[in-house]
Each structure stands twice: as structure tokens, then as C-alpha cells.
Amino acid sequence: MDTMCVDAPTIRSATAVADARETTRAFLEALRQPAVDSEAADTAVLVVSELVTNALRHGGGTYTLRLTAHPDTIEVAVDDPSSQAPRMRTPDLNGGTGGFGWAMVNRLARATAVTRRPSGGKTVSALLTR
């Protein structure tokens, strides 16, 4: 299996989410055989943005992003120090407190998973069509 992986640990900063998106775009652009089409790339960048935002907002302020390319899929995994799993909630249409991200990630991904890490915290992953 031809895979390529990037591991990007980050702490909270003003540019953390933008950096994660940039890392993802660079990772996807470097892939060959098969290359990732623009729609799949946009979906991956959106999912990364949501998962990293959630890790920063709800997961303790630090995260590690892992991207893995498989022949037919892209795996996005985000580690954070919180053991609390993401949950569906009613979107806030007036107050701007969110509620859209986890539902959107679940709709865009082939599969999602939340795995508690033995050392503490969790990994939230999404498997996306390549």
C-alpha cells in the first residue's frame, strides 16, 4: 500500500487552524498515484479545520494532526488531551457558539471514530474519500 503520512503537533496560537489547513493542502498536493481531486481536497481541508477547531476549543488547547493517504482514502486524525468525546448538539443560529462541526464531519466522512488513548486524551478520526 502506498501511504504518506504527516504528523503535526501544535499548541494553541492565533494561526493554529490556518496552519493545519495549510499543512493539509501541502500534504494533499504532494500526493501522486492517484492525485486528489479538488473537491476531495476541499472536503479534507474542511474536516481538518473542524476537527482542529474542536480540539482547540473543547479538547484542552493542544492537538496533534495526523494525515495518512491510502490508495482510496485519506485518513484525518486529531489527538487532544481531553477524554470527552465530541457530541452532536443543536446548532446555535443566533449566539455564534457553534454546533455545526461534528455533524458536518460525520456527513462528509465515510466513517468517524473516537478512540481514547491509554496515556490520556483521545483521537478523533475521519476517513474520507480520496
PDB file of N, CA, C and O in Angstrom, residues 32-87:
ATOM      1  N   ARG A  32       0.598  11.668  -5.216  1.00  0.00           N
ATOM      2  CA  ARG A  32       0.527  11.219  -6.605  1.00  0.00           C
ATOM      3  C   ARG A  32      -0.069   9.818  -6.605  1.00  0.00           C
ATOM      4  O   ARG A  32      -0.080   9.131  -5.602  1.00  0.00           O
ATOM      5  N   GLN A  33      -0.500   9.385  -7.754  1.00  0.00           N
ATOM      6  CA  GLN A  33      -0.893   7.988  -7.972  1.00  0.00           C
ATOM      7  C   GLN A  33      -1.882   7.460  -6.955  1.00  0.00           C
ATOM      8  O   GLN A  33      -1.503   6.636  -6.135  1.00  0.00           O
ATOM      9  N   PRO A  34      -3.087   7.821  -6.884  1.00  0.00           N
ATOM     10  CA  PRO A  34      -3.697   8.893  -7.662  1.00  0.00           C
ATOM     11  C   PRO A  34      -3.631  10.220  -6.929  1.00  0.00           C
ATOM     12  O   PRO A  34      -3.596  10.263  -5.703  1.00  0.00           O
ATOM     13  N   ALA A  35      -3.634  11.262  -7.695  1.00  0.00           N
ATOM     14  CA  ALA A  35      -3.704  12.606  -7.116  1.00  0.00           C
ATOM     15  C   ALA A  35      -5.097  12.806  -6.527  1.00  0.00           C
ATOM     16  O   ALA A  35      -6.046  12.105  -6.878  1.00  0.00           O
ATOM     17  N   VAL A  36      -5.219  13.757  -5.641  1.00  0.00           N
ATOM     18  CA  VAL A  36      -6.508  14.057  -5.003  1.00  0.00           C
ATOM     19  C   VAL A  36      -7.185  15.160  -5.803  1.00  0.00           C
ATOM     20  O   VAL A  36      -6.583  16.198  -6.070  1.00  0.00           O
ATOM     21  N   ASP A  37      -8.454  14.923  -6.191  1.00  0.00           N
ATOM     22  CA  ASP A  37      -9.154  15.964  -6.953  1.00  0.00           C
ATOM     23  C   ASP A  37      -9.537  17.123  -6.045  1.00  0.00           C
ATOM     24  O   ASP A  37      -9.489  17.019  -4.818  1.00  0.00           O
ATOM     25  N   SER A  38      -9.889  18.243  -6.644  1.00  0.00           N
ATOM     26  CA  SER A  38     -10.099  19.473  -5.871  1.00  0.00           C
ATOM     27  C   SER A  38     -11.262  19.353  -4.892  1.00  0.00           C
ATOM     28  O   SER A  38     -11.190  19.902  -3.784  1.00  0.00           O
ATOM     29  N   GLU A  39     -12.318  18.660  -5.252  1.00  0.00           N
ATOM     30  CA  GLU A  39     -13.457  18.515  -4.329  1.00  0.00           C
ATOM     31  C   GLU A  39     -13.067  17.691  -3.104  1.00  0.00           C
ATOM     32  O   GLU A  39     -13.396  18.051  -1.965  1.00  0.00           O
ATOM     33  N   ALA A  40     -12.352  16.603  -3.318  1.00  0.00           N
ATOM     34  CA  ALA A  40     -11.892  15.778  -2.197  1.00  0.00           C
ATOM     35  C   ALA A  40     -10.912  16.561  -1.325  1.00  0.00           C
ATOM     36  O   ALA A  40     -10.938  16.447  -0.092  1.00  0.00           O
ATOM     37  N   ALA A  41     -10.054  17.362  -1.952  1.00  0.00           N
ATOM     38  CA  ALA A  41      -9.103  18.179  -1.189  1.00  0.00           C
ATOM     39  C   ALA A  41      -9.842  19.212  -0.344  1.00  0.00           C
ATOM     40  O   ALA A  41      -9.512  19.403   0.834  1.00  0.00           O
ATOM     41  N   ASP A  42     -10.831  19.877  -0.924  1.00  0.00           N
ATOM     42  CA  ASP A  42     -11.608  20.865  -0.169  1.00  0.00           C
ATOM     43  C   ASP A  42     -12.318  20.216   1.011  1.00  0.00           C
ATOM     44  O   ASP A  42     -12.381  20.791   2.112  1.00  0.00           O
ATOM     45  N   THR A  43     -12.850  19.009   0.806  1.00  0.00           N
ATOM     46  CA  THR A  43     -13.522  18.286   1.891  1.00  0.00           C
ATOM     47  C   THR A  43     -12.529  17.967   3.003  1.00  0.00           C
ATOM     48  O   THR A  43     -12.823  18.166   4.186  1.00  0.00           O
ATOM     49  N   ALA A  44     -11.346  17.496   2.641  1.00  0.00           N
ATOM     50  CA  ALA A  44     -10.335  17.163   3.646  1.00  0.00           C
ATOM     51  C   ALA A  44      -9.917  18.398   4.440  1.00  0.00           C
ATOM     52  O   ALA A  44      -9.798  18.345   5.668  1.00  0.00           O
ATOM     53  N   VAL A  45      -9.724  19.501   3.758  1.00  0.00           N
ATOM     54  CA  VAL A  45      -9.327  20.746   4.435  1.00  0.00           C
ATOM     55  C   VAL A  45     -10.439  21.195   5.390  1.00  0.00           C
ATOM     56  O   VAL A  45     -10.162  21.621   6.521  1.00  0.00           O
ATOM     57  N   LEU A  46     -11.686  21.089   4.977  1.00  0.00           N
ATOM     58  CA  LEU A  46     -12.810  21.469   5.833  1.00  0.00           C
ATOM     59  C   LEU A  46     -12.880  20.569   7.072  1.00  0.00           C
ATOM     60  O   LEU A  46     -13.054  21.056   8.196  1.00  0.00           O
ATOM     61  N   VAL A  47     -12.727  19.268   6.883  1.00  0.00           N
ATOM     62  CA  VAL A  47     -12.767  18.338   8.014  1.00  0.00           C
ATOM     63  C   VAL A  47     -11.613  18.617   8.976  1.00  0.00           C
ATOM     64  O   VAL A  47     -11.809  18.662  10.191  1.00  0.00           O
ATOM     65  N   VAL A  48     -10.416  18.843   8.458  1.00  0.00           N
ATOM     66  CA  VAL A  48      -9.278  19.192   9.317  1.00  0.00           C
ATOM     67  C   VAL A  48      -9.576  20.460  10.100  1.00  0.00           C
ATOM     68  O   VAL A  48      -9.348  20.531  11.310  1.00  0.00           O
ATOM     69  N   SER A  49     -10.100  21.464   9.427  1.00  0.00           N
ATOM     70  CA  SER A  49     -10.421  22.726  10.086  1.00  0.00           C
ATOM     71  C   SER A  49     -11.393  22.510  11.247  1.00  0.00           C
ATOM     72  O   SER A  49     -11.200  23.047  12.342  1.00  0.00           O
ATOM     73  N   GLU A  50     -12.421  21.731  11.010  1.00  0.00           N
ATOM     74  CA  GLU A  50     -13.417  21.473  12.064  1.00  0.00           C
ATOM     75  C   GLU A  50     -12.825  20.681  13.223  1.00  0.00           C
ATOM     76  O   GLU A  50     -13.042  21.021  14.392  1.00  0.00           O
ATOM     77  N   LEU A  51     -12.079  19.611  12.920  1.00  0.00           N
ATOM     78  CA  LEU A  51     -11.537  18.779  13.993  1.00  0.00           C
ATOM     79  C   LEU A  51     -10.482  19.522  14.820  1.00  0.00           C
ATOM     80  O   LEU A  51     -10.438  19.393  16.040  1.00  0.00           O
ATOM     81  N   VAL A  52      -9.660  20.325  14.154  1.00  0.00           N
ATOM     82  CA  VAL A  52      -8.653  21.103  14.887  1.00  0.00           C
ATOM     83  C   VAL A  52      -9.326  22.192  15.720  1.00  0.00           C
ATOM     84  O   VAL A  52      -8.968  22.410  16.881  1.00  0.00           O
ATOM     85  N   THR A  53     -10.314  22.866  15.149  1.00  0.00           N
ATOM     86  CA  THR A  53     -11.052  23.877  15.915  1.00  0.00           C
ATOM     87  C   THR A  53     -11.677  23.252  17.154  1.00  0.00           C
ATOM     88  O   THR A  53     -11.591  23.817  18.259  1.00  0.00           O
ATOM     89  N   ASN A  54     -12.296  22.080  16.999  1.00  0.00           N
ATOM     90  CA  ASN A  54     -12.909  21.405  18.145  1.00  0.00           C
ATOM     91  C   ASN A  54     -11.861  21.018  19.184  1.00  0.00           C
ATOM     92  O   ASN A  54     -12.100  21.150  20.387  1.00  0.00           O
ATOM     93  N   ALA A  55     -10.702  20.537  18.740  1.00  0.00           N
ATOM     94  CA  ALA A  55      -9.643  20.170  19.684  1.00  0.00           C
ATOM     95  C   ALA A  55      -9.173  21.391  20.469  1.00  0.00           C
ATOM     96  O   ALA A  55      -8.955  21.316  21.680  1.00  0.00           O
ATOM     97  N   LEU A  56      -9.029  22.511  19.781  1.00  0.00           N
ATOM     98  CA  LEU A  56      -8.588  23.731  20.467  1.00  0.00           C
ATOM     99  C   LEU A  56      -9.666  24.277  21.398  1.00  0.00           C
ATOM    100  O   LEU A  56      -9.369  24.702  22.517  1.00  0.00           O
ATOM    101  N   ARG A  57     -10.905  24.268  20.940  1.00  0.00           N
ATOM    102  CA  ARG A  57     -11.998  24.864  21.706  1.00  0.00           C
ATOM    103  C   ARG A  57     -12.454  23.979  22.859  1.00  0.00           C
ATOM    104  O   ARG A  57     -12.737  24.464  23.951  1.00  0.00           O
ATOM    105  N   HIS A  58     -12.545  22.673  22.614  1.00  0.00           N
ATOM    106  CA  HIS A  58     -13.139  21.772  23.609  1.00  0.00           C
ATOM    107  C   HIS A  58     -12.170  20.733  24.157  1.00  0.00           C
ATOM    108  O   HIS A  58     -12.496  20.053  25.118  1.00  0.00           O
ATOM    109  N   GLY A  59     -10.992  20.590  23.548  1.00  0.00           N
ATOM    110  CA  GLY A  59     -10.117  19.476  23.888  1.00  0.00           C
ATOM    111  C   GLY A  59      -8.881  19.820  24.675  1.00  0.00           C
ATOM    112  O   GLY A  59      -7.993  18.994  24.809  1.00  0.00           O
ATOM    113  N   GLY A  60      -8.763  21.035  25.159  1.00  0.00           N
ATOM    114  CA  GLY A  60      -7.630  21.355  26.009  1.00  0.00           C
ATOM    115  C   GLY A  60      -6.598  22.286  25.415  1.00  0.00           C
ATOM    116  O   GLY A  60      -5.595  22.577  26.034  1.00  0.00           O
ATOM    117  N   GLY A  61      -6.808  22.733  24.178  1.00  0.00           N
ATOM    118  CA  GLY A  61      -5.942  23.769  23.631  1.00  0.00           C
ATOM    119  C   GLY A  61      -4.698  23.304  22.908  1.00  0.00           C
ATOM    120  O   GLY A  61      -3.950  24.119  22.394  1.00  0.00           O
ATOM    121  N   THR A  62      -4.453  22.007  22.867  1.00  0.00           N
ATOM    122  CA  THR A  62      -3.345  21.480  22.075  1.00  0.00           C
ATOM    123  C   THR A  62      -3.870  20.340  21.220  1.00  0.00           C
ATOM    124  O   THR A  62      -4.898  19.737  21.542  1.00  0.00           O
ATOM    125  N   TYR A  63      -3.157  20.054  20.146  1.00  0.00           N
ATOM    126  CA  TYR A  63      -3.574  18.944  19.295  1.00  0.00           C
ATOM    127  C   TYR A  63      -2.392  18.426  18.499  1.00  0.00           C
ATOM    128  O   TYR A  63      -1.382  19.102  18.352  1.00  0.00           O
ATOM    129  N   THR A  64      -2.546  17.222  17.999  1.00  0.00           N
ATOM    130  CA  THR A  64      -1.624  16.666  17.019  1.00  0.00           C
ATOM    131  C   THR A  64      -2.469  16.229  15.835  1.00  0.00           C
ATOM    132  O   THR A  64      -3.452  15.499  16.002  1.00  0.00           O
ATOM    133  N   LEU A  65      -2.099  16.685  14.664  1.00  0.00           N
ATOM    134  CA  LEU A  65      -2.790  16.335  13.425  1.00  0.00           C
ATOM    135  C   LEU A  65      -1.988  15.271  12.709  1.00  0.00           C
ATOM    136  O   LEU A  65      -0.786  15.422  12.525  1.00  0.00           O
ATOM    137  N   ARG A  66      -2.664  14.188  12.320  1.00  0.00           N
ATOM    138  CA  ARG A  66      -2.035  13.155  11.511  1.00  0.00           C
ATOM    139  C   ARG A  66      -2.865  12.952  10.251  1.00  0.00           C
ATOM    140  O   ARG A  66      -4.079  12.783  10.322  1.00  0.00           O
ATOM    141  N   LEU A  67      -2.207  12.997   9.120  1.00  0.00           N
ATOM    142  CA  LEU A  67      -2.851  12.769   7.831  1.00  0.00           C
ATOM    143  C   LEU A  67      -2.189  11.557   7.193  1.00  0.00           C
ATOM    144  O   LEU A  67      -0.964  11.485   7.122  1.00  0.00           O
ATOM    145  N   THR A  68      -2.999  10.622   6.735  1.00  0.00           N
ATOM    146  CA  THR A  68      -2.477   9.424   6.087  1.00  0.00           C
ATOM    147  C   THR A  68      -3.235   9.201   4.798  1.00  0.00           C
ATOM    148  O   THR A  68      -4.472   9.205   4.791  1.00  0.00           O
ATOM    149  N   ALA A  69      -2.496   9.004   3.721  1.00  0.00           N
ATOM    150  CA  ALA A  69      -3.107   8.733   2.422  1.00  0.00           C
ATOM    151  C   ALA A  69      -3.024   7.242   2.142  1.00  0.00           C
ATOM    152  O   ALA A  69      -1.950   6.646   2.219  1.00  0.00           O
ATOM    153  N   HIS A  70      -4.160   6.669   1.852  1.00  0.00           N
ATOM    154  CA  HIS A  70      -4.264   5.283   1.414  1.00  0.00           C
ATOM    155  C   HIS A  70      -4.677   5.323  -0.061  1.00  0.00           C
ATOM    156  O   HIS A  70      -5.065   6.389  -0.564  1.00  0.00           O
ATOM    157  N   PRO A  71      -4.635   4.217  -0.768  1.00  0.00           N
ATOM    158  CA  PRO A  71      -4.967   4.260  -2.196  1.00  0.00           C
ATOM    159  C   PRO A  71      -6.333   4.881  -2.517  1.00  0.00           C
ATOM    160  O   PRO A  71      -6.458   5.598  -3.499  1.00  0.00           O
ATOM    161  N   ASP A  72      -7.344   4.631  -1.691  1.00  0.00           N
ATOM    162  CA  ASP A  72      -8.688   5.137  -1.977  1.00  0.00           C
ATOM    163  C   ASP A  72      -9.221   6.128  -0.951  1.00  0.00           C
ATOM    164  O   ASP A  72     -10.331   6.635  -1.112  1.00  0.00           O
ATOM    165  N   THR A  73      -8.462   6.367   0.107  1.00  0.00           N
ATOM    166  CA  THR A  73      -8.966   7.217   1.186  1.00  0.00           C
ATOM    167  C   THR A  73      -7.866   8.116   1.750  1.00  0.00           C
ATOM    168  O   THR A  73      -6.682   7.870   1.566  1.00  0.00           O
ATOM    169  N   ILE A  74      -8.316   9.136   2.437  1.00  0.00           N
ATOM    170  CA  ILE A  74      -7.445   9.994   3.248  1.00  0.00           C
ATOM    171  C   ILE A  74      -7.943   9.860   4.680  1.00  0.00           C
ATOM    172  O   ILE A  74      -9.142  10.029   4.947  1.00  0.00           O
ATOM    173  N   GLU A  75      -7.033   9.557   5.587  1.00  0.00           N
ATOM    174  CA  GLU A  75      -7.389   9.460   6.993  1.00  0.00           C
ATOM    175  C   GLU A  75      -6.901  10.709   7.715  1.00  0.00           C
ATOM    176  O   GLU A  75      -5.732  11.062   7.626  1.00  0.00           O
ATOM    177  N   VAL A  76      -7.813  11.380   8.392  1.00  0.00           N
ATOM    178  CA  VAL A  76      -7.511  12.557   9.203  1.00  0.00           C
ATOM    179  C   VAL A  76      -7.671  12.131  10.656  1.00  0.00           C
ATOM    180  O   VAL A  76      -8.715  11.598  11.029  1.00  0.00           O
ATOM    181  N   ALA A  77      -6.647  12.354  11.465  1.00  0.00           N
ATOM    182  CA  ALA A  77      -6.723  12.021  12.885  1.00  0.00           C
ATOM    183  C   ALA A  77      -6.194  13.201  13.688  1.00  0.00           C
ATOM    184  O   ALA A  77      -5.146  13.759  13.364  1.00  0.00           O
ATOM    185  N   VAL A  78      -6.943  13.578  14.715  1.00  0.00           N
ATOM    186  CA  VAL A  78      -6.558  14.687  15.583  1.00  0.00           C
ATOM    187  C   VAL A  78      -6.578  14.191  17.022  1.00  0.00           C
ATOM    188  O   VAL A  78      -7.611  13.729  17.507  1.00  0.00           O
ATOM    189  N   ASP A  79      -5.418  14.276  17.677  1.00  0.00           N
ATOM    190  CA  ASP A  79      -5.300  13.928  19.097  1.00  0.00           C
ATOM    191  C   ASP A  79      -5.449  15.194  19.925  1.00  0.00           C
ATOM    192  O   ASP A  79      -4.966  16.255  19.516  1.00  0.00           O
ATOM    193  N   ASP A  80      -6.097  15.070  21.079  1.00  0.00           N
ATOM    194  CA  ASP A  80      -6.111  16.167  22.048  1.00  0.00           C
ATOM    195  C   ASP A  80      -6.130  15.583  23.450  1.00  0.00           C
ATOM    196  O   ASP A  80      -6.388  14.392  23.615  1.00  0.00           O
ATOM    197  N   PRO A  81      -5.831  16.388  24.460  1.00  0.00           N
ATOM    198  CA  PRO A  81      -5.691  15.856  25.820  1.00  0.00           C
ATOM    199  C   PRO A  81      -7.002  15.587  26.565  1.00  0.00           C
ATOM    200  O   PRO A  81      -6.970  15.021  27.659  1.00  0.00           O
ATOM    201  N   SER A  82      -8.150  15.939  26.010  1.00  0.00           N
ATOM    202  CA  SER A  82      -9.426  15.724  26.697  1.00  0.00           C
ATOM    203  C   SER A  82      -9.954  14.318  26.421  1.00  0.00           C
ATOM    204  O   SER A  82      -9.891  13.828  25.300  1.00  0.00           O
ATOM    205  N   SER A  83     -10.521  13.693  27.440  1.00  0.00           N
ATOM    206  CA  SER A  83     -11.140  12.378  27.239  1.00  0.00           C
ATOM    207  C   SER A  83     -12.600  12.501  26.806  1.00  0.00           C
ATOM    208  O   SER A  83     -13.219  11.508  26.449  1.00  0.00           O
ATOM    209  N   GLN A  84     -13.144  13.710  26.811  1.00  0.00           N
ATOM    210  CA  GLN A  84     -14.549  13.908  26.456  1.00  0.00           C
ATOM    211  C   GLN A  84     -14.734  13.806  24.929  1.00  0.00           C
ATOM    212  O   GLN A  84     -14.101  14.524  24.160  1.00  0.00           O
ATOM    213  N   ALA A  85     -15.623  12.894  24.528  1.00  0.00           N
ATOM    214  CA  ALA A  85     -15.892  12.671  23.107  1.00  0.00           C
ATOM    215  C   ALA A  85     -16.726  13.812  22.536  1.00  0.00           C
ATOM    216  O   ALA A  85     -17.528  14.423  23.254  1.00  0.00           O
ATOM    217  N   PRO A  86     -16.542  14.101  21.245  1.00  0.00           N
ATOM    218  CA  PRO A  86     -17.416  15.098  20.625  1.00  0.00           C
ATOM    219  C   PRO A  86     -18.864  14.600  20.661  1.00  0.00           C
ATOM    220  O   PRO A  86     -19.109  13.388  20.713  1.00  0.00           O
ATOM    221  N   ARG A  87     -19.784  15.534  20.627  1.00  0.00           N
ATOM    222  CA  ARG A  87     -21.202  15.141  20.666  1.00  0.00           C
ATOM    223  C   ARG A  87     -21.999  16.009  19.712  1.00  0.00           C
ATOM    224  O   ARG A  87     -21.624  17.154  19.434  1.00  0.00           O
TER     225      ARG A  87
END
